[in-house]
GROMACS .gro file of C-alpha atoms in nm:
model
  343
    1UNK     CA    1   1.029   1.072   1.515
    2UNK     CA    2   1.242   0.751   1.485
    3UNK     CA    3   0.975   0.498   1.492
    4UNK     CA    4   0.791   0.677   1.206
    5UNK     CA    5   1.095   0.778   0.995
    6UNK     CA    6   0.914   1.118   0.923
    7UNK     CA    7   0.995   1.484   1.035
    8UNK     CA    8   0.770   1.664   1.274
    9UNK     CA    9   0.817   2.003   1.442
   10UNK     CA   10   0.847   1.843   1.792
   11UNK     CA   11   1.105   1.640   1.932
   12UNK     CA   12   1.044   1.304   2.097
   13UNK     CA   13   1.312   1.126   2.268
   14UNK     CA   14   1.349   0.730   2.243
   15UNK     CA   15   1.518   0.610   2.576
   16UNK     CA   16   1.704   0.277   2.684
   17UNK     CA   17   1.668   0.133   3.046
   18UNK     CA   18   1.949   0.250   3.249
   19UNK     CA   19   2.040   0.571   3.056
   20UNK     CA   20   2.042   0.880   3.285
   21UNK     CA   21   2.077   1.169   3.047
   22UNK     CA   22   1.826   1.094   2.794
   23UNK     CA   23   1.798   1.220   2.439
   24UNK     CA   24   1.530   1.435   2.538
   25UNK     CA   25   1.719   1.594   2.811
   26UNK     CA   26   2.002   1.641   2.569
   27UNK     CA   27   1.780   1.806   2.321
   28UNK     CA   28   1.643   2.030   2.595
   29UNK     CA   29   1.966   2.151   2.698
   30UNK     CA   30   2.094   2.219   2.339
   31UNK     CA   31   1.795   2.404   2.240
   32UNK     CA   32   1.802   2.624   2.559
   33UNK     CA   33   2.182   2.708   2.481
   34UNK     CA   34   2.055   2.822   2.146
   35UNK     CA   35   1.774   3.028   2.276
   36UNK     CA   36   1.510   2.784   2.160
   37UNK     CA   37   1.338   2.650   2.483
   38UNK     CA   38   1.121   2.352   2.444
   39UNK     CA   39   0.799   2.281   2.587
   40UNK     CA   40   0.855   2.046   2.872
   41UNK     CA   41   0.506   1.933   2.874
   42UNK     CA   42   0.537   1.760   2.536
   43UNK     CA   43   0.838   1.558   2.656
   44UNK     CA   44   0.807   1.181   2.591
   45UNK     CA   45   1.102   1.054   2.815
   46UNK     CA   46   1.074   0.697   2.954
   47UNK     CA   47   0.770   0.610   2.751
   48UNK     CA   48   0.688   0.325   2.513
   49UNK     CA   49   0.362   0.494   2.421
   50UNK     CA   50   0.341   0.843   2.255
   51UNK     CA   51   0.110   1.064   2.062
   52UNK     CA   52   0.259   1.236   1.750
   53UNK     CA   53   0.018   1.499   1.618
   54UNK     CA   54  -0.275   1.266   1.619
   55UNK     CA   55  -0.084   0.933   1.543
   56UNK     CA   56  -0.055   0.697   1.831
   57UNK     CA   57   0.300   0.519   1.837
   58UNK     CA   58   0.357   0.243   2.085
   59UNK     CA   59   0.643  -0.020   2.122
   60UNK     CA   60   0.586  -0.368   2.190
   61UNK     CA   61   0.907  -0.531   2.325
   62UNK     CA   62   0.747  -0.882   2.360
   63UNK     CA   63   0.670  -0.891   1.993
   64UNK     CA   64   0.978  -0.663   1.903
   65UNK     CA   65   0.734  -0.433   1.718
   66UNK     CA   66   0.615  -0.085   1.689
   67UNK     CA   67   0.227  -0.041   1.599
   68UNK     CA   68   0.082   0.302   1.484
   69UNK     CA   69  -0.283   0.416   1.426
   70UNK     CA   70  -0.487   0.738   1.451
   71UNK     CA   71  -0.529   0.807   1.846
   72UNK     CA   72  -0.866   0.740   1.994
   73UNK     CA   73  -0.909   1.080   2.115
   74UNK     CA   74  -0.840   1.223   1.784
   75UNK     CA   75  -1.049   0.986   1.611
   76UNK     CA   76  -1.371   1.100   1.813
   77UNK     CA   77  -1.285   1.478   1.774
   78UNK     CA   78  -1.228   1.455   1.404
   79UNK     CA   79  -1.522   1.222   1.339
   80UNK     CA   80  -1.735   1.499   1.481
   81UNK     CA   81  -1.597   1.742   1.271
   82UNK     CA   82  -1.646   1.557   0.953
   83UNK     CA   83  -2.005   1.460   1.070
   84UNK     CA   84  -2.078   1.824   1.114
   85UNK     CA   85  -1.960   1.935   0.783
   86UNK     CA   86  -2.173   1.652   0.610
   87UNK     CA   87  -2.478   1.723   0.830
   88UNK     CA   88  -2.451   2.107   0.744
   89UNK     CA   89  -2.333   2.068   0.380
   90UNK     CA   90  -2.079   2.319   0.458
   91UNK     CA   91  -1.709   2.324   0.527
   92UNK     CA   92  -1.519   2.677   0.532
   93UNK     CA   93  -1.198   2.723   0.373
   94UNK     CA   94  -1.024   2.765   0.726
   95UNK     CA   95  -1.148   2.430   0.871
   96UNK     CA   96  -1.081   2.283   0.551
   97UNK     CA   97  -0.728   2.370   0.560
   98UNK     CA   98  -0.703   2.256   0.921
   99UNK     CA   99  -0.864   1.924   0.838
  100UNK     CA  100  -0.624   1.867   0.561
  101UNK     CA  101  -0.330   1.916   0.784
  102UNK     CA  102  -0.442   1.683   1.043
  103UNK     CA  103  -0.546   1.417   0.807
  104UNK     CA  104  -0.230   1.421   0.619
  105UNK     CA  105   0.010   1.340   0.881
  106UNK     CA  106  -0.187   1.120   1.123
  107UNK     CA  107  -0.304   0.884   0.851
  108UNK     CA  108   0.006   0.868   0.639
  109UNK     CA  109   0.190   0.818   0.963
  110UNK     CA  110  -0.021   0.525   1.035
  111UNK     CA  111   0.060   0.374   0.683
  112UNK     CA  112   0.262   0.542   0.417
  113UNK     CA  113   0.012   0.690   0.172
  114UNK     CA  114  -0.335   0.577   0.283
  115UNK     CA  115  -0.571   0.871   0.227
  116UNK     CA  116  -0.373   1.093   0.008
  117UNK     CA  117  -0.623   1.017  -0.276
  118UNK     CA  118  -0.866   1.205  -0.039
  119UNK     CA  119  -0.669   1.491   0.067
  120UNK     CA  120  -0.690   1.670  -0.256
  121UNK     CA  121  -1.038   1.798  -0.218
  122UNK     CA  122  -0.978   1.931   0.126
  123UNK     CA  123  -0.687   2.132  -0.005
  124UNK     CA  124  -0.902   2.257  -0.286
  125UNK     CA  125  -1.178   2.364  -0.038
  126UNK     CA  126  -0.900   2.553   0.174
  127UNK     CA  127  -0.883   2.799  -0.124
  128UNK     CA  128  -1.255   2.795  -0.215
  129UNK     CA  129  -1.478   3.127  -0.107
  130UNK     CA  130  -1.782   2.887  -0.101
  131UNK     CA  131  -1.832   2.666   0.208
  132UNK     CA  132  -2.091   2.429   0.030
  133UNK     CA  133  -1.967   2.069  -0.024
  134UNK     CA  134  -1.893   1.972  -0.380
  135UNK     CA  135  -1.967   1.603  -0.475
  136UNK     CA  136  -1.596   1.497  -0.452
  137UNK     CA  137  -1.553   1.672  -0.140
  138UNK     CA  138  -1.852   1.491   0.006
  139UNK     CA  139  -1.719   1.174  -0.117
  140UNK     CA  140  -1.388   1.258   0.045
  141UNK     CA  141  -1.530   1.327   0.384
  142UNK     CA  142  -1.738   1.012   0.377
  143UNK     CA  143  -1.419   0.820   0.303
  144UNK     CA  144  -1.235   0.980   0.598
  145UNK     CA  145  -1.524   0.910   0.824
  146UNK     CA  146  -1.523   0.546   0.724
  147UNK     CA  147  -1.145   0.537   0.788
  148UNK     CA  148  -1.153   0.710   1.121
  149UNK     CA  149  -1.432   0.471   1.226
  150UNK     CA  150  -1.246   0.162   1.136
  151UNK     CA  151  -0.910   0.316   1.257
  152UNK     CA  152  -0.672   0.048   1.117
  153UNK     CA  153  -0.348  -0.030   1.277
  154UNK     CA  154   0.007  -0.062   1.119
  155UNK     CA  155   0.246  -0.278   1.260
  156UNK     CA  156   0.635  -0.250   1.192
  157UNK     CA  157   0.874  -0.524   1.259
  158UNK     CA  158   1.239  -0.392   1.250
  159UNK     CA  159   1.458  -0.657   1.110
  160UNK     CA  160   1.196  -0.874   0.990
  161UNK     CA  161   1.244  -1.042   0.654
  162UNK     CA  162   0.943  -1.080   0.434
  163UNK     CA  163   0.893  -1.302   0.158
  164UNK     CA  164   0.907  -1.125  -0.197
  165UNK     CA  165   0.683  -1.122  -0.498
  166UNK     CA  166   0.696  -0.945  -0.824
  167UNK     CA  167   0.365  -0.825  -1.007
  168UNK     CA  168   0.350  -0.692  -1.368
  169UNK     CA  169   0.045  -0.545  -1.499
  170UNK     CA  170  -0.064  -0.384  -1.829
  171UNK     CA  171  -0.383  -0.287  -2.015
  172UNK     CA  172  -0.491  -0.246  -2.384
  173UNK     CA  173  -0.733   0.045  -2.450
  174UNK     CA  174  -0.793  -0.075  -2.815
  175UNK     CA  175  -0.880  -0.427  -2.697
  176UNK     CA  176  -1.004  -0.342  -2.356
  177UNK     CA  177  -0.818  -0.594  -2.188
  178UNK     CA  178  -0.615  -0.584  -1.862
  179UNK     CA  179  -0.355  -0.851  -1.750
  180UNK     CA  180  -0.128  -0.923  -1.483
  181UNK     CA  181   0.173  -1.170  -1.416
  182UNK     CA  182   0.295  -1.284  -1.083
  183UNK     CA  183   0.650  -1.430  -0.972
  184UNK     CA  184   0.684  -1.560  -0.621
  185UNK     CA  185   0.857  -1.849  -0.470
  186UNK     CA  186   0.990  -1.990  -0.793
  187UNK     CA  187   0.655  -1.996  -0.937
  188UNK     CA  188   0.501  -1.783  -1.231
  189UNK     CA  189   0.143  -1.716  -1.287
  190UNK     CA  190  -0.056  -1.505  -1.514
  191UNK     CA  191  -0.421  -1.384  -1.573
  192UNK     CA  192  -0.617  -1.169  -1.811
  193UNK     CA  193  -0.969  -1.055  -1.886
  194UNK     CA  194  -1.167  -0.840  -2.134
  195UNK     CA  195  -1.305  -0.572  -1.905
  196UNK     CA  196  -1.676  -0.657  -1.841
  197UNK     CA  197  -1.912  -0.408  -2.046
  198UNK     CA  198  -2.075  -0.302  -1.727
  199UNK     CA  199  -1.744  -0.129  -1.597
  200UNK     CA  200  -1.704   0.116  -1.870
  201UNK     CA  201  -2.028   0.343  -1.865
  202UNK     CA  202  -1.953   0.461  -1.513
  203UNK     CA  203  -1.628   0.621  -1.645
  204UNK     CA  204  -1.601   0.988  -1.740
  205UNK     CA  205  -1.578   1.040  -2.124
  206UNK     CA  206  -1.213   1.079  -2.245
  207UNK     CA  207  -1.040   1.054  -2.580
  208UNK     CA  208  -0.773   0.813  -2.481
  209UNK     CA  209  -0.958   0.490  -2.460
  210UNK     CA  210  -0.966   0.503  -2.097
  211UNK     CA  211  -0.617   0.365  -2.084
  212UNK     CA  212  -0.514   0.513  -1.764
  213UNK     CA  213  -0.822   0.377  -1.580
  214UNK     CA  214  -0.763   0.040  -1.733
  215UNK     CA  215  -0.391   0.036  -1.626
  216UNK     CA  216  -0.523   0.123  -1.272
  217UNK     CA  217  -0.782  -0.176  -1.317
  218UNK     CA  218  -0.500  -0.392  -1.428
  219UNK     CA  219  -0.317  -0.340  -1.102
  220UNK     CA  220  -0.641  -0.452  -0.908
  221UNK     CA  221  -0.680  -0.743  -1.144
  222UNK     CA  222  -0.348  -0.846  -1.014
  223UNK     CA  223  -0.420  -0.776  -0.644
  224UNK     CA  224  -0.758  -0.954  -0.629
  225UNK     CA  225  -0.649  -1.261  -0.845
  226UNK     CA  226  -0.325  -1.313  -0.648
  227UNK     CA  227  -0.448  -1.187  -0.310
  228UNK     CA  228  -0.351  -1.489  -0.119
  229UNK     CA  229   0.010  -1.485  -0.250
  230UNK     CA  230   0.067  -1.120  -0.215
  231UNK     CA  231  -0.068  -1.107   0.156
  232UNK     CA  232   0.196  -1.035   0.405
  233UNK     CA  233   0.455  -0.979   0.150
  234UNK     CA  234   0.691  -0.720   0.038
  235UNK     CA  235   0.582  -0.692  -0.348
  236UNK     CA  236   0.723  -0.504  -0.634
  237UNK     CA  237   0.485  -0.382  -0.893
  238UNK     CA  238   0.608  -0.298  -1.250
  239UNK     CA  239   0.391  -0.076  -1.441
  240UNK     CA  240   0.458   0.061  -1.816
  241UNK     CA  241   0.237   0.381  -1.798
  242UNK     CA  242   0.461   0.646  -1.627
  243UNK     CA  243   0.149   0.851  -1.536
  244UNK     CA  244  -0.010   0.569  -1.366
  245UNK     CA  245   0.290   0.452  -1.184
  246UNK     CA  246   0.374   0.812  -1.058
  247UNK     CA  247   0.021   0.873  -0.943
  248UNK     CA  248   0.015   0.552  -0.747
  249UNK     CA  249   0.340   0.624  -0.606
  250UNK     CA  250   0.214   0.955  -0.490
  251UNK     CA  251  -0.123   0.799  -0.353
  252UNK     CA  252  -0.349   1.043  -0.563
  253UNK     CA  253  -0.446   1.107  -0.917
  254UNK     CA  254  -0.637   1.385  -1.085
  255UNK     CA  255  -0.853   1.117  -1.252
  256UNK     CA  256  -1.132   1.066  -0.998
  257UNK     CA  257  -1.168   0.710  -1.092
  258UNK     CA  258  -0.789   0.628  -1.055
  259UNK     CA  259  -0.793   0.813  -0.738
  260UNK     CA  260  -1.054   0.579  -0.592
  261UNK     CA  261  -0.867   0.279  -0.716
  262UNK     CA  262  -0.524   0.392  -0.582
  263UNK     CA  263  -0.677   0.483  -0.245
  264UNK     CA  264  -0.787   0.121  -0.210
  265UNK     CA  265  -0.458   0.002  -0.311
  266UNK     CA  266  -0.271   0.167  -0.017
  267UNK     CA  267  -0.571   0.074   0.205
  268UNK     CA  268  -0.544  -0.288   0.101
  269UNK     CA  269  -0.188  -0.316   0.243
  270UNK     CA  270  -0.283  -0.223   0.602
  271UNK     CA  271  -0.489  -0.524   0.710
  272UNK     CA  272  -0.277  -0.758   0.503
  273UNK     CA  273   0.046  -0.626   0.644
  274UNK     CA  274   0.204  -0.591   0.297
  275UNK     CA  275   0.437  -0.357   0.156
  276UNK     CA  276   0.441  -0.243  -0.200
  277UNK     CA  277   0.697  -0.053  -0.410
  278UNK     CA  278   0.631   0.051  -0.773
  279UNK     CA  279   0.866   0.080  -1.073
  280UNK     CA  280   0.840   0.177  -1.412
  281UNK     CA  281   0.907  -0.087  -1.681
  282UNK     CA  282   0.928  -0.022  -2.066
  283UNK     CA  283   0.636  -0.169  -2.269
  284UNK     CA  284   0.835  -0.418  -2.456
  285UNK     CA  285   1.015  -0.545  -2.140
  286UNK     CA  286   0.678  -0.572  -1.967
  287UNK     CA  287   0.593  -0.954  -1.943
  288UNK     CA  288   0.229  -0.860  -1.886
  289UNK     CA  289   0.206  -0.704  -2.228
  290UNK     CA  290   0.151  -1.017  -2.413
  291UNK     CA  291  -0.173  -1.135  -2.256
  292UNK     CA  292  -0.331  -0.795  -2.345
  293UNK     CA  293  -0.279  -0.864  -2.714
  294UNK     CA  294  -0.359  -1.243  -2.717
  295UNK     CA  295   0.027  -1.335  -2.716
  296UNK     CA  296   0.098  -1.619  -2.477
  297UNK     CA  297   0.418  -1.786  -2.618
  298UNK     CA  298   0.679  -1.641  -2.383
  299UNK     CA  299   0.462  -1.723  -2.074
  300UNK     CA  300   0.392  -2.067  -2.183
  301UNK     CA  301   0.752  -2.131  -2.278
  302UNK     CA  302   0.819  -2.021  -1.918
  303UNK     CA  303   0.560  -2.286  -1.814
  304UNK     CA  304   0.342  -1.990  -1.630
  305UNK     CA  305   0.037  -2.135  -1.508
  306UNK     CA  306  -0.296  -1.943  -1.602
  307UNK     CA  307  -0.524  -1.839  -1.318
  308UNK     CA  308  -0.907  -1.746  -1.350
  309UNK     CA  309  -0.929  -1.367  -1.341
  310UNK     CA  310  -1.088  -1.188  -1.034
  311UNK     CA  311  -1.174  -0.833  -1.015
  312UNK     CA  312  -1.305  -0.647  -0.706
  313UNK     CA  313  -1.688  -0.599  -0.668
  314UNK     CA  314  -1.655  -0.248  -0.573
  315UNK     CA  315  -1.482  -0.190  -0.904
  316UNK     CA  316  -1.828  -0.207  -1.069
  317UNK     CA  317  -1.991   0.058  -0.855
  318UNK     CA  318  -1.696   0.321  -0.819
  319UNK     CA  319  -1.914   0.590  -0.721
  320UNK     CA  320  -2.105   0.410  -0.429
  321UNK     CA  321  -2.014   0.535  -0.091
  322UNK     CA  322  -2.167   0.434   0.238
  323UNK     CA  323  -2.450   0.674   0.338
  324UNK     CA  324  -2.403   0.923   0.602
  325UNK     CA  325  -2.681   0.783   0.817
  326UNK     CA  326  -2.512   0.448   0.830
  327UNK     CA  327  -2.192   0.595   0.977
  328UNK     CA  328  -2.346   0.890   1.157
  329UNK     CA  329  -2.579   0.680   1.349
  330UNK     CA  330  -2.304   0.430   1.444
  331UNK     CA  331  -2.047   0.698   1.541
  332UNK     CA  332  -2.302   0.930   1.729
  333UNK     CA  333  -2.477   0.653   1.915
  334UNK     CA  334  -2.143   0.516   2.054
  335UNK     CA  335  -2.018   0.854   2.151
  336UNK     CA  336  -2.339   1.014   2.254
  337UNK     CA  337  -2.231   1.329   2.014
  338UNK     CA  338  -2.474   1.607   1.953
  339UNK     CA  339  -2.806   1.510   1.819
  340UNK     CA  340  -2.831   1.803   1.599
  341UNK     CA  341  -2.609   1.659   1.343
  342UNK     CA  342  -2.845   1.372   1.240
  343UNK     CA  343  -3.169   1.574   1.234
   0.00000   0.00000   0.00000
């Protein structure tokens, strides 16, 4: 609980060498006095490695760090459940609700809002009378299978001071242009690009010039272009679209296209050991607004350096997901699971 900074419905004690009356024993005694006996089998006294609702948490004293990831046992069990749902094209409401609860805690405990973008279809299925998989639910299950197979690890370094960077992003629906500005280590850089024509046809039709999707793409323009600078840093994002900013903080969006891009943002932070915070900025105070409209005066006066734009390759194939066979064969072969799932 202390390591994760999140509430769980079980108590786990963190002990210091030489302490006789541990936090766990104190809690056991207090709860017994209150008439709420705790399960002794779940005690985690005198351990540096513990399992919290599917999330493995371990202390590394040599590195003075804590790392978390989905446990090996839960990964194997949950992968089999996902594979069965995909193979049978069926997920009843009860198992969908259980799956949503398991994934919500274990994966977000491993890293903030990773996976929240793909929790929504599971919650929706938990209230559906039809077990058959919808297209977005199938996509979500494939994402979860991919994540469980990779099982990325998050490292926490208490007291570690990170270098900081600030990223501003903006988009113009009228001009179909996205831009990003980065400040770090006393330097200032900017990039901008007219959205390539092959990107737009893959979007659902809307009457808003696709502005929210373009704002989400602008964030990825900044991440991809300045990836080498942002990697390993604590970085602040300033976004002038409140809907996009709030959805990014939440980790999910009702827009399926934004949902995919936000899922990738949070997942990108894991292997790069980066940490993002997002804030709202007024449009006229957003330094990235100028490049989307062809105005570069303020940036040039600030001696900002222009950088060639770079967009992620997956952005041009948003709806592509790894096939079930690719993941099923890999996971089933390594674990000798039931062969009926890949018939």
